């Protein structure tokens, strides 16, 4: 029977050898245009890394808006924004937050010195990288075999690209996901846009609304070759939203009559990311969103009412994690994923991953935290692999204490399930 030291070695070797599918990012393939070209969607490099919205929020704790008004910050060139953040968070303070540490891990793994006092030397290094080859480099370093994009169909700039470039999704390193937030969050707006695009839909869901909205979804699923449909939802998302004998809301109608039938017919999952309260501080833009507690029972209702559908679910509030885990024990069509956004901190990842293993065995997807900048894949994976490894080592030690034999093949199999196969198997199921 392997000793605990041997188990540790086995786990870390298995984790290092296992390619990962990164199932939710906002990282695009280079055909979407690469930064620093204006309007590009593939963001990478030191200035993007340092101006990530997590760090914008953190610098405003240190240099408040009374000193640097938000409008002034947003008007500054990106490099000046990055210099400001670097100086205040990395030079004049100790960069202990997880978002700061992430930048330093990334730089270190790229072979750069995380102790530089200015960003000049880093800029020089990044300027010498070619986007296409750099994608390969990052994927190799992070050991990611597929980057799953997020493709919001209601985003005008992105939709225009899909309309104009039939080969937009031809890069085999990436997969597309149809993101449809306005259809659930703001039906009047979504219906207006659909009408502009030639779909005969009505606000009250009468007439051809159901068939036409389904036609819209099918069109975009095909065009994007999307591997699932996604949306982020507020803490007050409820399904059903209508109570008692009340008439169904637009979101109820959309879910019941449009979305779930199309997804069942295509055997595609619906990814729900629940708990983001948008723009509580609008002046901070992307950095101004926060978290709120959500309703797990609504997820339960969806899983029960639509057994032919598959639900990939993550919730943003720590307070929801236990109930959500218990819900997943009740429904095979519910797959939990990730430690999303504000949960992507070592203490919380450790706690949540432990709890999920204890309640769900190996039948969940532990990773994903989101990434908007290509280079972030390097650190998110480095940190996550170590955290998942530490939890697995403890769990195997507990197993061995019962007399059960943990073998190298088992460790490899478990790690493959957690980092990659559970996701792809769930898509096929
Ligand atoms: O984590 C993030 O970067 C957020 O701003 C959102 O993108 C969120 O993850 C989402 O997909 O809505
Ligand atoms: Zn996201």
Short mmCIF file of C-alpha atoms and ligand atoms in Angstrom, two decimals:
data_model
loop_
_atom_site.label_atom_id
_atom_site.label_comp_id
_atom_site.label_asym_id
_atom_site.label_seq_id
_atom_site.Cartn_x
_atom_site.Cartn_y
_atom_site.Cartn_z
CA UNK A 1 0.00 0.00 0.00
CA UNK A 2 1.55 3.35 -0.97
CA UNK A 3 2.66 5.51 1.97
CA UNK A 4 1.28 9.00 2.35
CA UNK A 5 4.47 10.44 0.88
CA UNK A 6 4.08 8.20 -2.12
CA UNK A 7 0.42 9.20 -2.47
CA UNK A 8 1.48 12.82 -2.53
CA UNK A 9 3.95 12.09 -5.32
CA UNK A 10 1.37 10.08 -7.26
CA UNK A 11 -1.26 12.82 -7.00
CA UNK A 12 1.05 15.60 -8.07
CA UNK A 13 2.50 13.55 -10.94
CA UNK A 14 -1.02 12.69 -12.14
CA UNK A 15 -2.10 16.34 -11.93
CA UNK A 16 0.98 17.50 -13.80
CA UNK A 17 0.44 14.94 -16.57
CA UNK A 18 -3.28 15.57 -17.01
CA UNK A 19 -4.42 18.03 -19.71
CA UNK A 20 -7.26 20.29 -18.65
CA UNK A 21 -10.29 21.54 -20.53
CA UNK A 22 -10.96 25.10 -19.38
CA UNK A 23 -14.72 25.08 -19.67
CA UNK A 24 -15.58 28.75 -19.12
CA UNK A 25 -13.39 31.64 -20.19
CA UNK A 26 -13.74 34.94 -22.00
CA UNK A 27 -10.56 34.20 -23.93
CA UNK A 28 -10.94 34.27 -27.72
CA UNK A 29 -9.04 32.70 -30.57
CA UNK A 30 -6.77 35.04 -32.54
CA UNK A 31 -9.26 35.38 -35.43
CA UNK A 32 -11.27 37.65 -33.10
CA UNK A 33 -8.34 40.11 -33.19
CA UNK A 34 -5.57 40.32 -30.60
CA UNK A 35 -4.65 43.12 -28.25
CA UNK A 36 -3.16 45.71 -28.32
CA UNK A 37 -4.99 46.33 -31.60
CA UNK A 38 -8.06 48.46 -30.66
CA UNK A 39 -11.33 46.53 -30.67
CA UNK A 40 -9.58 43.17 -30.28
CA UNK A 41 -11.26 40.43 -28.33
CA UNK A 42 -8.28 38.21 -27.54
CA UNK A 43 -6.68 40.08 -24.64
CA UNK A 44 -3.16 39.19 -23.52
CA UNK A 45 0.07 40.76 -22.28
CA UNK A 46 1.23 42.65 -19.22
CA UNK A 47 -1.03 45.70 -19.56
CA UNK A 48 -4.14 43.55 -19.87
CA UNK A 49 -3.05 41.30 -17.00
CA UNK A 50 -2.44 44.20 -14.64
CA UNK A 51 -5.63 46.06 -15.57
CA UNK A 52 -7.87 42.98 -15.09
CA UNK A 53 -11.05 44.20 -13.45
CA UNK A 54 -10.28 42.34 -10.19
CA UNK A 55 -7.22 44.60 -9.86
CA UNK A 56 -9.07 47.77 -10.82
CA UNK A 57 -11.41 47.10 -7.88
CA UNK A 58 -8.41 46.51 -5.60
CA UNK A 59 -6.54 49.66 -6.59
CA UNK A 60 -9.65 51.71 -5.81
CA UNK A 61 -9.39 50.49 -2.21
CA UNK A 62 -5.97 52.11 -2.02
CA UNK A 63 -6.32 55.19 -4.23
CA UNK A 64 -9.99 56.11 -3.86
CA UNK A 65 -12.13 57.97 -6.38
CA UNK A 66 -11.74 61.17 -4.35
CA UNK A 67 -8.07 61.10 -5.40
CA UNK A 68 -8.40 59.57 -8.88
CA UNK A 69 -11.94 60.02 -10.25
CA UNK A 70 -13.24 56.96 -12.11
CA UNK A 71 -13.78 58.91 -15.33
CA UNK A 72 -10.15 60.01 -15.26
CA UNK A 73 -8.94 56.45 -14.78
CA UNK A 74 -11.06 55.10 -17.65
CA UNK A 75 -9.79 57.83 -19.98
CA UNK A 76 -6.14 57.01 -19.24
CA UNK A 77 -4.23 54.94 -21.83
CA UNK A 78 -4.13 51.27 -20.84
CA UNK A 79 -0.38 51.41 -20.15
CA UNK A 80 -0.89 54.33 -17.73
CA UNK A 81 -3.69 52.44 -15.97
CA UNK A 82 -1.36 49.45 -15.64
CA UNK A 83 1.48 51.62 -14.31
CA UNK A 84 -0.87 53.10 -11.72
CA UNK A 85 -2.02 49.66 -10.55
CA UNK A 86 1.51 48.21 -10.57
CA UNK A 87 2.86 51.08 -8.50
CA UNK A 88 0.12 51.05 -5.87
CA UNK A 89 -0.60 47.34 -5.56
CA UNK A 90 2.71 45.70 -6.41
CA UNK A 91 5.43 48.20 -5.45
CA UNK A 92 4.09 50.42 -2.69
CA UNK A 93 2.06 47.60 -1.10
CA UNK A 94 2.67 43.91 -0.71
CA UNK A 95 0.72 42.04 -3.42
CA UNK A 96 -0.79 39.37 -1.18
CA UNK A 97 -4.29 39.29 -2.67
CA UNK A 98 -5.05 36.29 -4.91
CA UNK A 99 -5.49 38.48 -8.00
CA UNK A 100 -2.11 40.16 -7.40
CA UNK A 101 -0.40 36.88 -6.63
CA UNK A 102 -1.82 35.50 -9.86
CA UNK A 103 -0.01 38.11 -11.93
CA UNK A 104 3.25 37.27 -10.15
CA UNK A 105 2.83 33.51 -10.66
CA UNK A 106 2.15 34.12 -14.35
CA UNK A 107 5.24 36.28 -14.74
CA UNK A 108 7.40 33.76 -12.89
CA UNK A 109 6.20 30.83 -14.99
CA UNK A 110 6.78 32.82 -18.18
CA UNK A 111 10.39 33.26 -17.02
CA UNK A 112 9.99 36.95 -16.11
CA UNK A 113 11.09 38.66 -12.92
CA UNK A 114 8.11 39.42 -10.64
CA UNK A 115 10.21 41.95 -8.69
CA UNK A 116 10.49 44.61 -11.38
CA UNK A 117 9.68 48.08 -10.11
CA UNK A 118 8.27 49.18 -13.46
CA UNK A 119 6.50 47.33 -16.25
CA UNK A 120 8.97 48.42 -18.93
CA UNK A 121 11.01 45.20 -19.11
CA UNK A 122 7.83 43.11 -19.22
CA UNK A 123 6.35 45.22 -22.01
CA UNK A 124 9.47 44.61 -24.07
CA UNK A 125 9.18 40.85 -23.59
CA UNK A 126 5.47 40.72 -24.44
CA UNK A 127 5.96 42.94 -27.50
CA UNK A 128 8.21 40.24 -28.95
CA UNK A 129 5.49 37.52 -28.74
CA UNK A 130 3.29 36.64 -31.72
CA UNK A 131 -0.34 36.05 -30.65
CA UNK A 132 -0.82 32.72 -32.39
CA UNK A 133 2.38 31.14 -31.06
CA UNK A 134 1.76 32.75 -27.68
CA UNK A 135 -1.58 30.93 -27.40
CA UNK A 136 0.35 27.68 -27.85
CA UNK A 137 2.92 28.71 -25.29
CA UNK A 138 0.28 29.56 -22.67
CA UNK A 139 -1.69 26.39 -23.33
CA UNK A 140 1.45 24.32 -22.99
CA UNK A 141 2.48 26.03 -19.76
CA UNK A 142 -1.00 25.71 -18.27
CA UNK A 143 -1.44 22.25 -19.81
CA UNK A 144 -4.84 23.25 -21.17
CA UNK A 145 -6.05 21.20 -24.15
CA UNK A 146 -9.10 23.28 -25.01
CA UNK A 147 -10.13 26.83 -24.20
CA UNK A 148 -13.90 27.19 -24.11
CA UNK A 149 -14.89 30.71 -25.12
CA UNK A 150 -17.99 32.72 -24.14
CA UNK A 151 -19.74 34.13 -27.21
CA UNK A 152 -22.47 36.65 -26.39
CA UNK A 153 -24.78 36.79 -29.36
CA UNK A 154 -26.32 40.09 -28.20
CA UNK A 155 -22.92 41.80 -28.36
CA UNK A 156 -23.00 43.82 -31.59
CA UNK A 157 -19.26 43.78 -32.24
CA UNK A 158 -18.98 40.06 -31.70
CA UNK A 159 -22.11 39.23 -33.72
CA UNK A 160 -20.75 41.24 -36.63
CA UNK A 161 -17.62 39.09 -36.59
CA UNK A 162 -19.64 35.88 -36.67
CA UNK A 163 -21.70 37.27 -39.55
CA UNK A 164 -18.65 38.24 -41.58
CA UNK A 165 -16.16 35.41 -40.97
CA UNK A 166 -17.41 31.87 -41.63
CA UNK A 167 -14.11 30.51 -40.29
CA UNK A 168 -14.27 32.42 -37.01
CA UNK A 169 -14.49 29.22 -34.97
CA UNK A 170 -12.04 27.17 -37.00
CA UNK A 171 -9.20 27.19 -34.45
CA UNK A 172 -9.16 23.67 -32.95
CA UNK A 173 -7.65 24.95 -29.69
CA UNK A 174 -10.94 26.73 -28.90
CA UNK A 175 -14.64 25.86 -28.62
CA UNK A 176 -17.61 28.25 -28.75
CA UNK A 177 -20.47 28.73 -26.29
CA UNK A 178 -23.68 30.56 -27.09
CA UNK A 179 -24.20 33.18 -24.40
CA UNK A 180 -27.77 34.50 -24.19
CA UNK A 181 -28.15 36.63 -21.03
CA UNK A 182 -30.68 39.19 -22.35
CA UNK A 183 -33.16 36.42 -23.25
CA UNK A 184 -33.42 35.63 -19.55
CA UNK A 185 -32.52 38.87 -17.88
CA UNK A 186 -34.35 41.32 -20.14
CA UNK A 187 -36.95 39.81 -22.48
CA UNK A 188 -38.30 43.18 -23.75
CA UNK A 189 -34.82 44.12 -24.91
CA UNK A 190 -34.11 40.67 -26.34
CA UNK A 191 -37.47 40.62 -28.17
CA UNK A 192 -36.75 44.04 -29.66
CA UNK A 193 -33.38 42.87 -30.96
CA UNK A 194 -34.84 39.66 -32.37
CA UNK A 195 -37.47 41.65 -34.26
CA UNK A 196 -34.73 43.89 -35.69
CA UNK A 197 -32.97 40.75 -36.90
CA UNK A 198 -36.08 39.48 -38.68
CA UNK A 199 -37.64 37.15 -36.12
CA UNK A 200 -41.39 37.51 -35.65
CA UNK A 201 -41.53 37.60 -31.84
CA UNK A 202 -43.98 39.33 -29.51
CA UNK A 203 -43.52 40.70 -26.04
CA UNK A 204 -46.39 38.60 -24.67
CA UNK A 205 -45.14 35.35 -26.24
CA UNK A 206 -48.20 34.97 -28.46
CA UNK A 207 -48.27 34.24 -32.20
CA UNK A 208 -45.10 32.74 -33.62
CA UNK A 209 -42.91 33.84 -30.71
CA UNK A 210 -41.97 30.36 -29.53
CA UNK A 211 -41.17 28.98 -32.99
CA UNK A 212 -39.29 32.11 -34.00
CA UNK A 213 -37.19 32.31 -30.85
CA UNK A 214 -36.36 28.63 -31.29
CA UNK A 215 -35.34 29.39 -34.89
CA UNK A 216 -33.01 32.11 -33.56
CA UNK A 217 -31.41 29.72 -31.08
CA UNK A 218 -30.96 26.94 -33.64
CA UNK A 219 -29.44 29.36 -36.12
CA UNK A 220 -26.83 30.54 -33.65
CA UNK A 221 -26.10 27.11 -32.20
CA UNK A 222 -25.32 25.99 -35.74
CA UNK A 223 -23.38 29.06 -36.73
CA UNK A 224 -21.18 28.91 -33.64
CA UNK A 225 -21.08 25.14 -33.42
CA UNK A 226 -21.68 25.84 -29.74
CA UNK A 227 -20.96 23.11 -27.21
CA UNK A 228 -23.39 24.52 -24.66
CA UNK A 229 -25.59 27.54 -23.95
CA UNK A 230 -24.70 29.86 -21.07
CA UNK A 231 -26.00 32.76 -19.05
CA UNK A 232 -25.19 34.54 -15.84
CA UNK A 233 -28.14 35.26 -13.58
CA UNK A 234 -28.82 37.56 -10.64
CA UNK A 235 -29.23 36.30 -7.06
CA UNK A 236 -32.98 36.84 -7.34
CA UNK A 237 -33.32 34.43 -10.27
CA UNK A 238 -36.24 32.11 -9.57
CA UNK A 239 -37.68 29.23 -11.53
CA UNK A 240 -40.57 29.32 -11.85
CA UNK A 241 -40.63 33.06 -11.35
CA UNK A 242 -44.41 33.20 -11.25
CA UNK A 243 -45.79 32.17 -7.87
CA UNK A 244 -48.96 30.19 -7.15
CA UNK A 245 -51.48 30.47 -9.97
CA UNK A 246 -49.83 33.58 -11.40
CA UNK A 247 -49.25 33.78 -15.13
CA UNK A 248 -45.79 32.59 -16.20
CA UNK A 249 -43.24 35.35 -16.66
CA UNK A 250 -41.38 35.88 -19.93
CA UNK A 251 -38.37 34.06 -18.46
CA UNK A 252 -40.61 31.11 -17.44
CA UNK A 253 -42.03 30.98 -20.97
CA UNK A 254 -38.61 31.22 -22.52
CA UNK A 255 -37.19 28.43 -20.35
CA UNK A 256 -40.19 26.10 -20.67
CA UNK A 257 -41.21 26.57 -24.29
CA UNK A 258 -38.10 27.74 -26.09
CA UNK A 259 -34.81 26.92 -24.43
CA UNK A 260 -35.26 23.51 -22.83
CA UNK A 261 -36.92 21.91 -25.90
CA UNK A 262 -34.17 23.14 -28.23
CA UNK A 263 -31.40 22.04 -25.88
CA UNK A 264 -33.01 18.63 -25.33
CA UNK A 265 -33.34 18.15 -29.08
CA UNK A 266 -29.63 19.02 -29.53
CA UNK A 267 -28.52 17.21 -26.37
CA UNK A 268 -26.67 20.31 -25.19
CA UNK A 269 -26.34 21.50 -21.58
CA UNK A 270 -27.45 24.84 -20.24
CA UNK A 271 -24.81 26.50 -18.06
CA UNK A 272 -26.27 28.71 -15.34
CA UNK A 273 -23.91 30.94 -13.41
CA UNK A 274 -26.03 32.35 -10.65
CA UNK A 275 -25.43 35.06 -8.08
CA UNK A 276 -23.90 38.06 -9.86
CA UNK A 277 -25.40 41.38 -8.87
CA UNK A 278 -24.34 43.61 -11.73
CA UNK A 279 -22.90 47.12 -11.39
CA UNK A 280 -23.51 47.88 -7.72
CA UNK A 281 -20.87 50.51 -8.39
CA UNK A 282 -21.50 51.38 -12.04
CA UNK A 283 -18.53 53.74 -12.23
CA UNK A 284 -16.23 50.75 -11.85
CA UNK A 285 -17.60 49.09 -15.03
CA UNK A 286 -16.76 45.34 -15.03
CA UNK A 287 -15.13 45.75 -11.63
CA UNK A 288 -18.39 47.06 -10.16
CA UNK A 289 -20.28 43.75 -9.92
CA UNK A 290 -20.80 41.89 -6.66
CA UNK A 291 -22.24 38.72 -5.20
CA UNK A 292 -25.58 37.83 -3.64
CA UNK A 293 -27.12 34.66 -2.24
CA UNK A 294 -29.19 32.73 -4.76
CA UNK A 295 -32.00 30.21 -4.68
CA UNK A 296 -30.87 26.59 -4.98
CA UNK A 297 -34.47 25.38 -5.06
CA UNK A 298 -34.90 27.02 -8.46
CA UNK A 299 -32.09 24.81 -9.78
CA UNK A 300 -33.81 21.81 -8.20
CA UNK A 301 -37.07 22.80 -9.89
CA UNK A 302 -35.34 22.98 -13.29
CA UNK A 303 -33.62 19.60 -12.86
CA UNK A 304 -36.89 17.95 -11.82
CA UNK A 305 -39.17 19.57 -14.40
CA UNK A 306 -36.77 18.96 -17.30
CA UNK A 307 -35.26 15.50 -16.88
CA UNK A 308 -34.32 15.43 -20.58
CA UNK A 309 -32.12 18.49 -20.09
CA UNK A 310 -28.64 18.84 -18.61
CA UNK A 311 -27.63 21.67 -16.31
CA UNK A 312 -24.10 22.88 -15.67
CA UNK A 313 -24.35 25.06 -12.59
CA UNK A 314 -22.06 27.29 -10.59
CA UNK A 315 -23.08 29.75 -7.89
CA UNK A 316 -21.14 32.79 -6.79
CA UNK A 317 -22.02 32.92 -3.11
CA UNK A 318 -20.11 30.80 -0.63
CA UNK A 319 -23.33 30.49 1.35
CA UNK A 320 -24.98 28.55 -1.50
CA UNK A 321 -22.33 25.89 -1.92
CA UNK A 322 -23.51 23.30 0.61
CA UNK A 323 -27.14 23.34 -0.47
CA UNK A 324 -26.08 23.20 -4.11
CA UNK A 325 -23.91 20.15 -3.42
CA UNK A 326 -26.83 18.40 -1.76
CA UNK A 327 -29.04 19.28 -4.75
CA UNK A 328 -26.49 17.64 -7.07
CA UNK A 329 -26.83 14.40 -5.07
CA UNK A 330 -30.48 14.31 -6.11
CA UNK A 331 -30.14 14.90 -9.85
CA UNK A 332 -27.89 13.17 -12.37
CA UNK A 333 -28.66 15.93 -14.88
CA UNK A 334 -26.98 18.51 -12.63
CA UNK A 335 -23.22 18.99 -12.95
CA UNK A 336 -21.54 21.42 -10.58
CA UNK A 337 -18.57 23.33 -11.85
CA UNK A 338 -15.98 25.77 -10.68
CA UNK A 339 -15.11 28.17 -7.94
CA UNK A 340 -16.29 31.21 -9.78
CA UNK A 341 -14.86 34.74 -9.59
CA UNK A 342 -14.96 35.84 -5.90
CA UNK A 343 -14.73 32.19 -4.83
CA UNK A 344 -11.46 31.68 -6.62
CA UNK A 345 -9.37 32.16 -3.50
CA UNK A 346 -7.25 29.39 -1.99
CA UNK A 347 -9.11 29.14 1.32
CA UNK A 348 -12.49 28.90 -0.43
CA UNK A 349 -11.33 26.56 -3.20
CA UNK A 350 -9.92 24.24 -0.54
CA UNK A 351 -13.14 24.29 1.49
CA UNK A 352 -15.47 23.89 -1.50
CA UNK A 353 -13.42 21.17 -3.21
CA UNK A 354 -13.23 19.17 0.01
CA UNK A 355 -16.96 19.44 0.56
CA UNK A 356 -17.75 18.46 -3.02
CA UNK A 357 -15.51 15.39 -2.85
CA UNK A 358 -17.12 14.40 0.44
CA UNK A 359 -20.66 14.80 -0.89
CA UNK A 360 -20.26 13.92 -4.57
CA UNK A 361 -17.18 11.71 -4.85
CA UNK A 362 -15.43 12.48 -8.13
CA UNK A 363 -18.61 13.42 -10.03
CA UNK A 364 -18.14 17.19 -10.36
CA UNK A 365 -15.89 19.69 -12.15
CA UNK A 366 -13.69 21.43 -9.61
CA UNK A 367 -11.87 23.95 -11.75
CA UNK A 368 -12.74 27.15 -13.62
CA UNK A 369 -12.74 30.54 -12.11
CA UNK A 370 -13.08 32.58 -15.24
CA UNK A 371 -10.32 34.18 -17.24
CA UNK A 372 -10.61 37.24 -19.41
CA UNK A 373 -6.94 37.49 -20.29
CA UNK A 374 -5.16 34.64 -22.04
CA UNK A 375 -2.12 34.74 -19.73
CA UNK A 376 -4.33 34.17 -16.68
CA UNK A 377 -4.67 30.53 -17.67
CA UNK A 378 -1.11 30.08 -16.48
CA UNK A 379 -1.71 31.09 -12.90
CA UNK A 380 -5.29 29.95 -12.49
CA UNK A 381 -4.18 26.46 -13.37
CA UNK A 382 -0.99 26.48 -11.39
CA UNK A 383 -2.82 27.56 -8.23
CA UNK A 384 -5.81 25.29 -8.78
CA UNK A 385 -3.80 22.17 -9.50
CA UNK A 386 -1.95 22.54 -6.22
CA UNK A 387 -5.12 23.14 -4.26
CA UNK A 388 -6.97 20.21 -5.79
CA UNK A 389 -3.87 18.09 -5.20
CA UNK A 390 -3.71 18.90 -1.50
CA UNK A 391 -7.36 17.94 -1.04
CA UNK A 392 -6.95 14.68 -2.96
CA UNK A 393 -3.90 13.70 -0.92
CA UNK A 394 -5.91 14.04 2.30
CA UNK A 395 -8.85 12.11 0.90
CA UNK A 396 -6.63 9.23 -0.27
CA UNK A 397 -4.90 9.17 3.11
CA UNK A 398 -8.32 8.83 4.77
CA UNK A 399 -9.17 6.00 2.39
CA UNK A 400 -5.92 4.18 3.04
CA UNK A 401 -6.58 4.41 6.76
CA UNK A 402 -9.61 2.15 6.22
CA UNK A 403 -7.38 -0.51 4.68
CA UNK A 404 -8.57 0.26 1.13
CA UNK A 405 -5.75 0.19 -1.44
CA UNK A 406 -5.29 3.34 -3.48
CA UNK A 407 -3.42 2.49 -6.69
CA UNK A 408 -1.60 4.74 -9.17
CA UNK A 409 -4.20 3.85 -11.83
CA UNK A 410 -7.02 5.05 -9.56
CA UNK A 411 -5.30 8.34 -8.90
CA UNK A 412 -4.78 8.90 -12.63
CA UNK A 413 -8.40 8.01 -13.39
CA UNK A 414 -9.76 10.37 -10.72
CA UNK A 415 -7.59 13.26 -11.82
CA UNK A 416 -8.62 12.73 -15.46
CA UNK A 417 -12.30 12.77 -14.44
CA UNK A 418 -11.98 15.93 -12.40
CA UNK A 419 -9.86 17.97 -14.78
CA UNK A 420 -11.28 16.89 -18.11
CA UNK A 421 -13.47 13.85 -18.57
CA UNK A 422 -16.43 14.77 -16.35
CA UNK A 423 -17.02 17.75 -18.60
CA UNK A 424 -16.77 15.94 -21.94
CA UNK A 425 -18.73 12.94 -20.63
CA UNK A 426 -21.51 15.23 -19.43
CA UNK A 427 -21.74 16.77 -22.91
CA UNK A 428 -22.07 13.30 -24.45
CA UNK A 429 -24.46 11.89 -21.85
O1 LIG B 1 -15.37 36.73 -13.83
C1 LIG B 1 -15.58 37.68 -14.59
O2 LIG B 1 -14.68 38.15 -15.27
C2 LIG B 1 -16.95 38.32 -14.63
O3 LIG B 1 -16.81 39.63 -15.01
C3 LIG B 1 -17.97 37.78 -15.59
O4 LIG B 1 -17.39 37.64 -16.85
C4 LIG B 1 -18.63 36.49 -15.33
O5 LIG B 1 -17.71 35.50 -15.17
C5 LIG B 1 -19.58 36.11 -16.42
O6 LIG B 1 -19.27 35.21 -17.23
O7 LIG B 1 -20.63 36.72 -16.46
ZN1 LIG B 2 -17.44 34.55 -17.07
#
